């Protein structure tokens, strides 16, 4: 990644951080809390999707063994 691309990504992160803090009444602790809760939610969704995919792969393997 070039320096310009890195700078652009960092600028986007900085803007996103400012927007998140502003959405939380300019309280960085509330913004951090909101991001931590969102991260936990996304982790749970990812685990459910992973479990579903594992179940589907297992069912597919069993189906092939029967035929």
Short mmCIF file of C-alpha atoms in Angstrom, two decimals:
data_model
loop_
_atom_site.label_atom_id
_atom_site.label_comp_id
_atom_site.label_asym_id
_atom_site.label_seq_id
_atom_site.Cartn_x
_atom_site.Cartn_y
_atom_site.Cartn_z
CA UNK A 1 0.00 0.00 0.00
CA UNK A 2 1.40 3.38 -0.96
CA UNK A 3 1.77 6.23 1.48
CA UNK A 4 -1.07 8.09 -0.20
CA UNK A 5 -3.38 5.08 0.09
CA UNK A 6 -2.38 4.64 3.74
CA UNK A 7 -3.06 8.32 4.43
CA UNK A 8 -6.47 8.07 2.76
CA UNK A 9 -7.42 5.02 4.82
CA UNK A 10 -6.29 6.73 8.03
CA UNK A 11 -8.24 9.86 7.09
CA UNK A 12 -11.35 7.73 6.55
CA UNK A 13 -10.87 6.09 9.96
CA UNK A 14 -10.40 9.47 11.60
CA UNK A 15 -13.61 10.76 10.02
CA UNK A 16 -15.50 7.62 11.07
CA UNK A 17 -14.22 8.00 14.64
CA UNK A 18 -15.36 11.62 14.77
CA UNK A 19 -18.80 10.65 13.44
CA UNK A 20 -19.19 7.83 15.97
CA UNK A 21 -18.20 10.06 18.88
CA UNK A 22 -20.55 12.80 17.67
CA UNK A 23 -23.40 10.28 17.44
CA UNK A 24 -22.72 9.43 21.11
CA UNK A 25 -23.14 13.02 22.35
CA UNK A 26 -19.38 13.65 22.06
CA UNK A 27 -18.66 11.12 24.80
CA UNK A 28 -15.73 8.87 23.81
CA UNK A 29 -16.59 6.35 26.54
CA UNK A 30 -20.13 5.97 25.18
CA UNK A 31 -18.72 5.64 21.66
CA UNK A 32 -16.32 2.93 22.81
CA UNK A 33 -19.13 1.14 24.64
CA UNK A 34 -21.31 1.25 21.52
CA UNK A 35 -18.50 -0.13 19.36
CA UNK A 36 -17.79 -2.92 21.83
CA UNK A 37 -21.47 -3.91 21.86
CA UNK A 38 -21.59 -3.83 18.07
CA UNK A 39 -18.45 -5.96 17.89
CA UNK A 40 -20.02 -8.51 20.25
CA UNK A 41 -23.17 -8.62 18.13
CA UNK A 42 -21.13 -9.18 14.97
CA UNK A 43 -19.11 -11.94 16.66
CA UNK A 44 -22.33 -13.74 17.62
CA UNK A 45 -23.66 -13.43 14.07
CA UNK A 46 -20.40 -14.77 12.67
CA UNK A 47 -20.52 -17.74 15.05
CA UNK A 48 -24.11 -18.54 13.99
CA UNK A 49 -23.18 -18.35 10.31
CA UNK A 50 -20.14 -20.53 10.92
CA UNK A 51 -22.25 -23.09 12.79
CA UNK A 52 -24.84 -23.11 9.99
CA UNK A 53 -22.15 -23.64 7.37
CA UNK A 54 -20.61 -26.46 9.40
CA UNK A 55 -24.01 -28.11 9.75
CA UNK A 56 -24.65 -27.80 6.00
CA UNK A 57 -21.23 -29.25 5.15
CA UNK A 58 -21.80 -32.12 7.56
CA UNK A 59 -25.24 -32.84 6.10
CA UNK A 60 -23.77 -32.77 2.60
CA UNK A 61 -21.07 -35.24 3.61
CA UNK A 62 -23.62 -37.59 5.16
CA UNK A 63 -25.84 -37.33 2.09
CA UNK A 64 -22.95 -38.32 -0.21
CA UNK A 65 -22.14 -41.31 1.99
CA UNK A 66 -25.71 -42.58 1.73
CA UNK A 67 -25.81 -42.36 -2.10
#
